[in-house]
PDB file of N, CA and C in Angstrom:
ATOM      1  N   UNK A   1     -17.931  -6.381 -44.244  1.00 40.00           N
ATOM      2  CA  UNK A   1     -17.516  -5.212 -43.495  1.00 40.00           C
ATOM      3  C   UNK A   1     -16.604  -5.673 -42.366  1.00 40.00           C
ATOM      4  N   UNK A   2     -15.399  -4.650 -42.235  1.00 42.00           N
ATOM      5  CA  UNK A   2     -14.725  -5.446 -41.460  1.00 42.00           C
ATOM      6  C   UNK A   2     -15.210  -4.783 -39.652  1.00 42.00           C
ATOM      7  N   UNK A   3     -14.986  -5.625 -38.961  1.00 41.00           N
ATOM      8  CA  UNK A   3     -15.307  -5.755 -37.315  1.00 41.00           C
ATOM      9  C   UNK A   3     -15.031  -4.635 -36.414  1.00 41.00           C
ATOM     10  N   UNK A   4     -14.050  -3.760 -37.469  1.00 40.00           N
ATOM     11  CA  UNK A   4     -13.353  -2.122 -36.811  1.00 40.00           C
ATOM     12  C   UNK A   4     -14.682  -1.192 -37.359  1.00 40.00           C
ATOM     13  N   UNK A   5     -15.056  -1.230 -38.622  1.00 40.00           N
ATOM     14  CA  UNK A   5     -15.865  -0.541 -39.321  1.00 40.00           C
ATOM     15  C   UNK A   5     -16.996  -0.554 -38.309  1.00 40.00           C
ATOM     16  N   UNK A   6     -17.914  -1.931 -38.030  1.00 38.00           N
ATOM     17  CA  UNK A   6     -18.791  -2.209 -37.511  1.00 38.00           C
ATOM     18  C   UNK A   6     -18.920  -1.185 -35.709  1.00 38.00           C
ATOM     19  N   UNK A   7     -17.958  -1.384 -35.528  1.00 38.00           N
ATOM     20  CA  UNK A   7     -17.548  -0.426 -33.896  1.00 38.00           C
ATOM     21  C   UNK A   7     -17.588   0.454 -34.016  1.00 38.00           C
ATOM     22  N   UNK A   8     -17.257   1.247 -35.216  1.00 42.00           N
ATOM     23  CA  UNK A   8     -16.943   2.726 -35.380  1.00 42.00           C
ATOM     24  C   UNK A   8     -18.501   3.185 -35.699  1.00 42.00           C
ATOM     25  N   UNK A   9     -19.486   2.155 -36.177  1.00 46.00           N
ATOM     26  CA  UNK A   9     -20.604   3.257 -36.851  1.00 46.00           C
ATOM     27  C   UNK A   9     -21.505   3.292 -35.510  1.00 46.00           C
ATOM     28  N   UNK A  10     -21.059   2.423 -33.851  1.00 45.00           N
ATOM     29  CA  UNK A  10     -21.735   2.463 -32.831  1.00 45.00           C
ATOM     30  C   UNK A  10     -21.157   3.287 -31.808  1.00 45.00           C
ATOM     31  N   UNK A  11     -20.283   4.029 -32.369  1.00 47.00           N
ATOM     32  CA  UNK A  11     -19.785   5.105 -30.919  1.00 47.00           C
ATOM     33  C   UNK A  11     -20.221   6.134 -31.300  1.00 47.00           C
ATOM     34  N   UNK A  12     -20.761   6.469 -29.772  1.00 50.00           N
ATOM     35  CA  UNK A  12     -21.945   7.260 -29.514  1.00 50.00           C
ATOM     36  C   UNK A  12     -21.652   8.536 -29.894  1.00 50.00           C
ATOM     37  N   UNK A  13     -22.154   9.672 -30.074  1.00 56.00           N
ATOM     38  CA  UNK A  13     -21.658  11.045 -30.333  1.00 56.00           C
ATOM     39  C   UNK A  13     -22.343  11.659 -29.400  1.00 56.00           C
ATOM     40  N   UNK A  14     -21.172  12.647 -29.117  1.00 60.00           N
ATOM     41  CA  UNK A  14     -22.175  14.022 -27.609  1.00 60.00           C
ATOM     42  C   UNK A  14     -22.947  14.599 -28.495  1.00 60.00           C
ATOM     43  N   UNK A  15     -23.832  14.687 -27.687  1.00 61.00           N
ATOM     44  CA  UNK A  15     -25.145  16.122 -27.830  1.00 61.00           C
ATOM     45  C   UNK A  15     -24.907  17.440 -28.088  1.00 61.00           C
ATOM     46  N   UNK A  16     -23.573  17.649 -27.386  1.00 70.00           N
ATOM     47  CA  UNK A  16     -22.891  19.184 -27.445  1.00 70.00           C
ATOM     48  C   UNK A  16     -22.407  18.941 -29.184  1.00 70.00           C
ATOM     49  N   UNK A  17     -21.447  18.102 -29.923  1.00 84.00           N
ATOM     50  CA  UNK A  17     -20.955  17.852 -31.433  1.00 84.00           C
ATOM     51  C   UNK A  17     -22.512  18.134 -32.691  1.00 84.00           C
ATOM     52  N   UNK A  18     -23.343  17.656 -31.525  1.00 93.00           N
ATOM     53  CA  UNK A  18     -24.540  18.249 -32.565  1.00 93.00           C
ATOM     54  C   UNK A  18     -24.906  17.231 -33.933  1.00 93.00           C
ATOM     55  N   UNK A  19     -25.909  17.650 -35.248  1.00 96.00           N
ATOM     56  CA  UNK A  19     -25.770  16.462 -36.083  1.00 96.00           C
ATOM     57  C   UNK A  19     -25.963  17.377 -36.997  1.00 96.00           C
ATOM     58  N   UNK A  20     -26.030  16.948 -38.336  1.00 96.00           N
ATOM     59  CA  UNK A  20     -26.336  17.299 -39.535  1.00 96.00           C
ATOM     60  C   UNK A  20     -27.276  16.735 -40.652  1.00 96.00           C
ATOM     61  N   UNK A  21     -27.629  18.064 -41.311  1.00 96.00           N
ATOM     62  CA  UNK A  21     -29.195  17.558 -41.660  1.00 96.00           C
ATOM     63  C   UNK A  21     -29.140  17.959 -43.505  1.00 96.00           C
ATOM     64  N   UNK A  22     -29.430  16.889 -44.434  1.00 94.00           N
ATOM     65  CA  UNK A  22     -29.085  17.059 -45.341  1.00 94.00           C
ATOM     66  C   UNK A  22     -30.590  17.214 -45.946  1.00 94.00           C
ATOM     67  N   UNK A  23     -31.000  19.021 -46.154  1.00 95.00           N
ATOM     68  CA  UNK A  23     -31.780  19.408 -46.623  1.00 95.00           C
ATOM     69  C   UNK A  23     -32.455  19.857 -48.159  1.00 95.00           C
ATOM     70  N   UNK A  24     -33.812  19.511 -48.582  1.00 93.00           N
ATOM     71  CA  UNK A  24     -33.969  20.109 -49.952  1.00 93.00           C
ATOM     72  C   UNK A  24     -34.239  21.724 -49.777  1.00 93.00           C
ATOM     73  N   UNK A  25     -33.756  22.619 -50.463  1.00 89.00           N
ATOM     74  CA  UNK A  25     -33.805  23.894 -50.753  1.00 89.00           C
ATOM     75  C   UNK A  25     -34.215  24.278 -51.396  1.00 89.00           C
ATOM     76  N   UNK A  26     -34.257  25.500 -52.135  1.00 87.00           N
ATOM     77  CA  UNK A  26     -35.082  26.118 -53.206  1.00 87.00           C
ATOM     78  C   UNK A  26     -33.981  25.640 -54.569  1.00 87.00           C
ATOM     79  N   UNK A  27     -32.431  25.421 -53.957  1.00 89.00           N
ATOM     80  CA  UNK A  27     -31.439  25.920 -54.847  1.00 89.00           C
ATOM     81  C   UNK A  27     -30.687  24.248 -54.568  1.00 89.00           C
ATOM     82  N   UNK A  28     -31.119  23.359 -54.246  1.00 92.00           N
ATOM     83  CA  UNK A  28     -30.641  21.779 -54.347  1.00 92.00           C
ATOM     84  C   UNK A  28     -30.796  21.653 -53.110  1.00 92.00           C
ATOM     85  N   UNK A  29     -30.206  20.295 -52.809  1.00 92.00           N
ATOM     86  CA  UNK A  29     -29.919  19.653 -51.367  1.00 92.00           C
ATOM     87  C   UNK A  29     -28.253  20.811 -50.407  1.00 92.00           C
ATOM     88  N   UNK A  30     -29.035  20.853 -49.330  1.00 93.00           N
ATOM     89  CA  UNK A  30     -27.821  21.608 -48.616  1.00 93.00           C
ATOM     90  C   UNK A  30     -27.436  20.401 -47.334  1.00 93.00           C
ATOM     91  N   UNK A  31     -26.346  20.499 -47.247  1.00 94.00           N
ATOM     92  CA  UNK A  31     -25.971  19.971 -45.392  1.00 94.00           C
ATOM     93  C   UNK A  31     -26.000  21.135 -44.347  1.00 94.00           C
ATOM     94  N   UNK A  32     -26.542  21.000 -43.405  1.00 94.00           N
ATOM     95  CA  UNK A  32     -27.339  22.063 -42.242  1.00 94.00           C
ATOM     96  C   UNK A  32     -26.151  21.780 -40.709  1.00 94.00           C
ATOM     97  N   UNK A  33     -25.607  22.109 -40.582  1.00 94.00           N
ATOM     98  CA  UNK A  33     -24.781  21.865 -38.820  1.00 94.00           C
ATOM     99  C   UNK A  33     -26.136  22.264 -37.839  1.00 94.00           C
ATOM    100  N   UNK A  34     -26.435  21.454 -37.128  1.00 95.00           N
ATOM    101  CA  UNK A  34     -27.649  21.720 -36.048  1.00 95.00           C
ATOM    102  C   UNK A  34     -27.023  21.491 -34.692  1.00 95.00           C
ATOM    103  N   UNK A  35     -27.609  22.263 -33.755  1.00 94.00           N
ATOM    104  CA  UNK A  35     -27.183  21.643 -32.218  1.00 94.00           C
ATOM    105  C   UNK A  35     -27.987  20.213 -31.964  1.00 94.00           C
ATOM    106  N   UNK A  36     -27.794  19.879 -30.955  1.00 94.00           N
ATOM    107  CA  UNK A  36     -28.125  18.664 -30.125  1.00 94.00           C
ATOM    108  C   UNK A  36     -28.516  17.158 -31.025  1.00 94.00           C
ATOM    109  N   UNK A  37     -29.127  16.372 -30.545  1.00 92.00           N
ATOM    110  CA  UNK A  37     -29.756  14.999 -31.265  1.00 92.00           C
ATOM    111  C   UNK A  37     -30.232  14.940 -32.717  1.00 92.00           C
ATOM    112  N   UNK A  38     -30.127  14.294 -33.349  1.00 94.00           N
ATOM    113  CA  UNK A  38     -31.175  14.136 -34.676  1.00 94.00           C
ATOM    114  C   UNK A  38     -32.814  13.670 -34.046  1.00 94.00           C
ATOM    115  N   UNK A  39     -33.748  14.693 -34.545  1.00 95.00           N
ATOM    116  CA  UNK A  39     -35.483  14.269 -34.758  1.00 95.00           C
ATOM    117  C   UNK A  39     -35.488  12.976 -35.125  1.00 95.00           C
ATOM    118  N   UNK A  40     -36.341  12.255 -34.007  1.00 96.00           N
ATOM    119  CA  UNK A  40     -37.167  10.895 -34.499  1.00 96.00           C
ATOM    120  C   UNK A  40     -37.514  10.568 -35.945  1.00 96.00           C
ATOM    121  N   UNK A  41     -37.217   9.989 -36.273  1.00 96.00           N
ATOM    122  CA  UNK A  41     -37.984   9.487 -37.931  1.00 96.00           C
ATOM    123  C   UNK A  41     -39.592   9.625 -37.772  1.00 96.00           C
ATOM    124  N   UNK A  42     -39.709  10.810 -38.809  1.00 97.00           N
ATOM    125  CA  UNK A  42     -41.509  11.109 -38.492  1.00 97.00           C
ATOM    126  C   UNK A  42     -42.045  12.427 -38.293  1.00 97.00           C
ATOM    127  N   UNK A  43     -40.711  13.037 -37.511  1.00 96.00           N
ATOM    128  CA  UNK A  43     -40.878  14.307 -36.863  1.00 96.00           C
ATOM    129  C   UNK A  43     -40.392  15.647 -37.965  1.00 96.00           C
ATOM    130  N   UNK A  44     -41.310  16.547 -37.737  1.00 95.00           N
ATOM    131  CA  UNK A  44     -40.780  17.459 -38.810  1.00 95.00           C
ATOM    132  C   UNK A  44     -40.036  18.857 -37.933  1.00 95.00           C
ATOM    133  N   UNK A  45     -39.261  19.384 -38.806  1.00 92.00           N
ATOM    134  CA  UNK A  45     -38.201  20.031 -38.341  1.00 92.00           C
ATOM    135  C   UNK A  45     -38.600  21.712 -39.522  1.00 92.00           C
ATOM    136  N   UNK A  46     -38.410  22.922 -38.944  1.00 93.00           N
ATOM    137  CA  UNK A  46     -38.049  24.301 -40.181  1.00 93.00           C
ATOM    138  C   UNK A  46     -36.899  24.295 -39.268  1.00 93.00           C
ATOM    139  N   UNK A  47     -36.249  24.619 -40.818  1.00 92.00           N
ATOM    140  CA  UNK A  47     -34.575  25.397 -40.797  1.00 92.00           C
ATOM    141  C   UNK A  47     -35.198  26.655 -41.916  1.00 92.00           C
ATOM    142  N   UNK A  48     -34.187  27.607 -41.502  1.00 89.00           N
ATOM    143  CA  UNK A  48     -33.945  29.118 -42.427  1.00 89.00           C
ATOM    144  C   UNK A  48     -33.706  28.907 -43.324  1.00 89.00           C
ATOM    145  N   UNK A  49     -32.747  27.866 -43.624  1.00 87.00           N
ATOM    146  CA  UNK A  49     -32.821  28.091 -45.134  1.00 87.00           C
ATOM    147  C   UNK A  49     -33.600  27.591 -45.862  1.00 87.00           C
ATOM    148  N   UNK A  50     -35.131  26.759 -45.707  1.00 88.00           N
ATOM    149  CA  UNK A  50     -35.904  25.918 -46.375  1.00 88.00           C
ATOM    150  C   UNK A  50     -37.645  27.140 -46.137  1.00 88.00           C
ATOM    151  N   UNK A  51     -38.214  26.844 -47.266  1.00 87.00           N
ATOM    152  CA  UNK A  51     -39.137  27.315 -47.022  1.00 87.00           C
ATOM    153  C   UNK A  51     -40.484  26.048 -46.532  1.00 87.00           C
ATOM    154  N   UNK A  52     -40.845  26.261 -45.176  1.00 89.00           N
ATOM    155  CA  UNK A  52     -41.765  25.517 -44.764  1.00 89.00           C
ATOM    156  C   UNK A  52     -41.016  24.023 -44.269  1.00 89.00           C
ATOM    157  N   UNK A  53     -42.244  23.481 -43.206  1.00 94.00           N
ATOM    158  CA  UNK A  53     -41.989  21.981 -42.976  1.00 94.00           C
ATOM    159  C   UNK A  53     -41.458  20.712 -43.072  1.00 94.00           C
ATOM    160  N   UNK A  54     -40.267  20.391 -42.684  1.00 96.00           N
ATOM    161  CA  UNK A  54     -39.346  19.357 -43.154  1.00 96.00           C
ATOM    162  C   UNK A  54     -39.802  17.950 -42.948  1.00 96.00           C
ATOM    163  N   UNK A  55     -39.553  17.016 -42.981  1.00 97.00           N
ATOM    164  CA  UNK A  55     -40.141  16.120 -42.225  1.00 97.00           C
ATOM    165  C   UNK A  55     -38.426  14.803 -42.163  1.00 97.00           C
ATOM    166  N   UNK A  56     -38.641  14.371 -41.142  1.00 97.00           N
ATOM    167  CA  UNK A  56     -37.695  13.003 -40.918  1.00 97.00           C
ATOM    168  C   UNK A  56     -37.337  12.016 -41.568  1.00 97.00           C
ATOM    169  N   UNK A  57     -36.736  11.762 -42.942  1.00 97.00           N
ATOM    170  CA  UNK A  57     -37.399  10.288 -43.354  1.00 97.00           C
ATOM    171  C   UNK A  57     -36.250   9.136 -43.305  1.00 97.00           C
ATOM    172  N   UNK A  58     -35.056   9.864 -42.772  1.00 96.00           N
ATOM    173  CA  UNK A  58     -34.208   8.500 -42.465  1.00 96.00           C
ATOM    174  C   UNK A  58     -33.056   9.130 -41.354  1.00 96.00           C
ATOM    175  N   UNK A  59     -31.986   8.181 -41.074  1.00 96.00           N
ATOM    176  CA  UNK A  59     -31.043   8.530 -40.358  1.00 96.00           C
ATOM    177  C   UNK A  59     -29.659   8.175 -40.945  1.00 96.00           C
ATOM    178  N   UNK A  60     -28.995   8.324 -40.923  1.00 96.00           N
ATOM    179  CA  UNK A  60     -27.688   7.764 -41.382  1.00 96.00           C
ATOM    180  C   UNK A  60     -26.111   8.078 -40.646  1.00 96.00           C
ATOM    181  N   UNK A  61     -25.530   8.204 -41.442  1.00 94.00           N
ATOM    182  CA  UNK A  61     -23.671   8.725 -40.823  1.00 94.00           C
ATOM    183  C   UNK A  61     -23.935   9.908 -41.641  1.00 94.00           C
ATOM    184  N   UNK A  62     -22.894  10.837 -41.204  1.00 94.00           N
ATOM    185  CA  UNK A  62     -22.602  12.174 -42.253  1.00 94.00           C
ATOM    186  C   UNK A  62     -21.862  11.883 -43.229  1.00 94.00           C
ATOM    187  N   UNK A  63     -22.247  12.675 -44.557  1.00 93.00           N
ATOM    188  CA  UNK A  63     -21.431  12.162 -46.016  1.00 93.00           C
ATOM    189  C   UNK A  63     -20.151  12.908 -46.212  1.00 93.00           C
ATOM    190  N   UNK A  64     -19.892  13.684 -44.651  1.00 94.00           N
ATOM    191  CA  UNK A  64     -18.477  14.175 -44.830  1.00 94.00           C
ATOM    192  C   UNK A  64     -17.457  13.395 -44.093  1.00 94.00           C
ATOM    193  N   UNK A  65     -16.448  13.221 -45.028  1.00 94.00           N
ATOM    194  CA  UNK A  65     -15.374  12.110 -44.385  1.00 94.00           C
ATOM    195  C   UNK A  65     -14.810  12.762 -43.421  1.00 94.00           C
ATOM    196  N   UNK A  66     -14.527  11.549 -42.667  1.00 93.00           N
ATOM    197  CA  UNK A  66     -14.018  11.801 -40.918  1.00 93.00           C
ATOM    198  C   UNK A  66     -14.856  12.619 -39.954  1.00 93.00           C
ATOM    199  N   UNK A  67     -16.363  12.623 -40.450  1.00 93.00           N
ATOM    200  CA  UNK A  67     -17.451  13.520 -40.045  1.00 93.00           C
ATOM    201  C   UNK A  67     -17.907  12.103 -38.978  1.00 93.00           C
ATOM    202  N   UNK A  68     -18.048  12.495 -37.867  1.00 92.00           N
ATOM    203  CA  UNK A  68     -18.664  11.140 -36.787  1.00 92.00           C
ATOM    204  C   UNK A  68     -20.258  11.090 -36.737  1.00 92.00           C
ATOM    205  N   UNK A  69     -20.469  12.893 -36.595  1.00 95.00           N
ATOM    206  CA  UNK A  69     -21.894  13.464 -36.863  1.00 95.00           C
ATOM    207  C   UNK A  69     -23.102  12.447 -37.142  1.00 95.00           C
ATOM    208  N   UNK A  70     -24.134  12.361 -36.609  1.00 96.00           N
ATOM    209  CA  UNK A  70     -25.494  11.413 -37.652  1.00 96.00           C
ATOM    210  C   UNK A  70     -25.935  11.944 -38.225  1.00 96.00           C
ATOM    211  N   UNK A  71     -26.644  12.097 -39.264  1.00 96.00           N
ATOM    212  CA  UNK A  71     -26.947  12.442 -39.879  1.00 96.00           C
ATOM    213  C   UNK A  71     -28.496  12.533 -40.267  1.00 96.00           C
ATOM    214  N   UNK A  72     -29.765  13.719 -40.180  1.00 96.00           N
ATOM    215  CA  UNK A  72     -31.080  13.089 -40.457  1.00 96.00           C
ATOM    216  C   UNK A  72     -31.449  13.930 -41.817  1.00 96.00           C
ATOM    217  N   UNK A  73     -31.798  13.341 -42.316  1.00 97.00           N
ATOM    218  CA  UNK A  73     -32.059  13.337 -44.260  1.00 97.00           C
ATOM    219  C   UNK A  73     -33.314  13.794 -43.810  1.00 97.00           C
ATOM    220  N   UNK A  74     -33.646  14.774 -44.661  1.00 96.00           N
ATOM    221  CA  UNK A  74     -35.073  15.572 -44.432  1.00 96.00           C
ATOM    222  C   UNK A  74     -35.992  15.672 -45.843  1.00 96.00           C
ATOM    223  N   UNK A  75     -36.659  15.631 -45.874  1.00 95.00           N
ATOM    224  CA  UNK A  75     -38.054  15.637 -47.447  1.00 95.00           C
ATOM    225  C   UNK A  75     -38.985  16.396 -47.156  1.00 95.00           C
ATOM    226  N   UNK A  76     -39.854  16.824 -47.816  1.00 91.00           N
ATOM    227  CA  UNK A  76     -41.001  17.845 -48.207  1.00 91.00           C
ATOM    228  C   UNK A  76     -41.919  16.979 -47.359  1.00 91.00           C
ATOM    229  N   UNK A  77     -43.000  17.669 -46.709  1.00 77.00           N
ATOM    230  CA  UNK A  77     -43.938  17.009 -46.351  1.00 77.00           C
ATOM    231  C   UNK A  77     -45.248  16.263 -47.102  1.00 77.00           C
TER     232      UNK A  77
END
């Protein structure tokens, strides 16, 4: 990986840009725009469009290009 890549996946993102949350649904996986921080790994989260209890199980970058966003991947409890 080159040394630019490495810098880019450590700048920080505002709180106000918000993150995105790549959810299971009734109807597949959705991407969610949320305000503020991504949930701790652990912590469970409801969104509207999911029926019931999300839970935390990783963190990542967003899978949309030129997206800076973090990203927290959510699973069934």
């Amino acid at each position: 990986m080159a040394a630019d890549a490495r810098v880019a996946d450590r700048t920080p993102v505002s709180e106000s840009e918000g993150f995105v949350a790549f959810a299971p649904t009734a109807a597949g996986y959705r991407l969610v725009e949320l305000p503020g921080r991504p949930p701790e790994i652990g912590s469970t989260l409801e969104l509207d469009v999911c029926d019931g209890p999300l839970v935390v199980t990783r963190h990542g970058r967003s899978p949309l290009p030129f997206d800076r966003r973090p990203c927290a991947y959510l699973g069934r409890d």
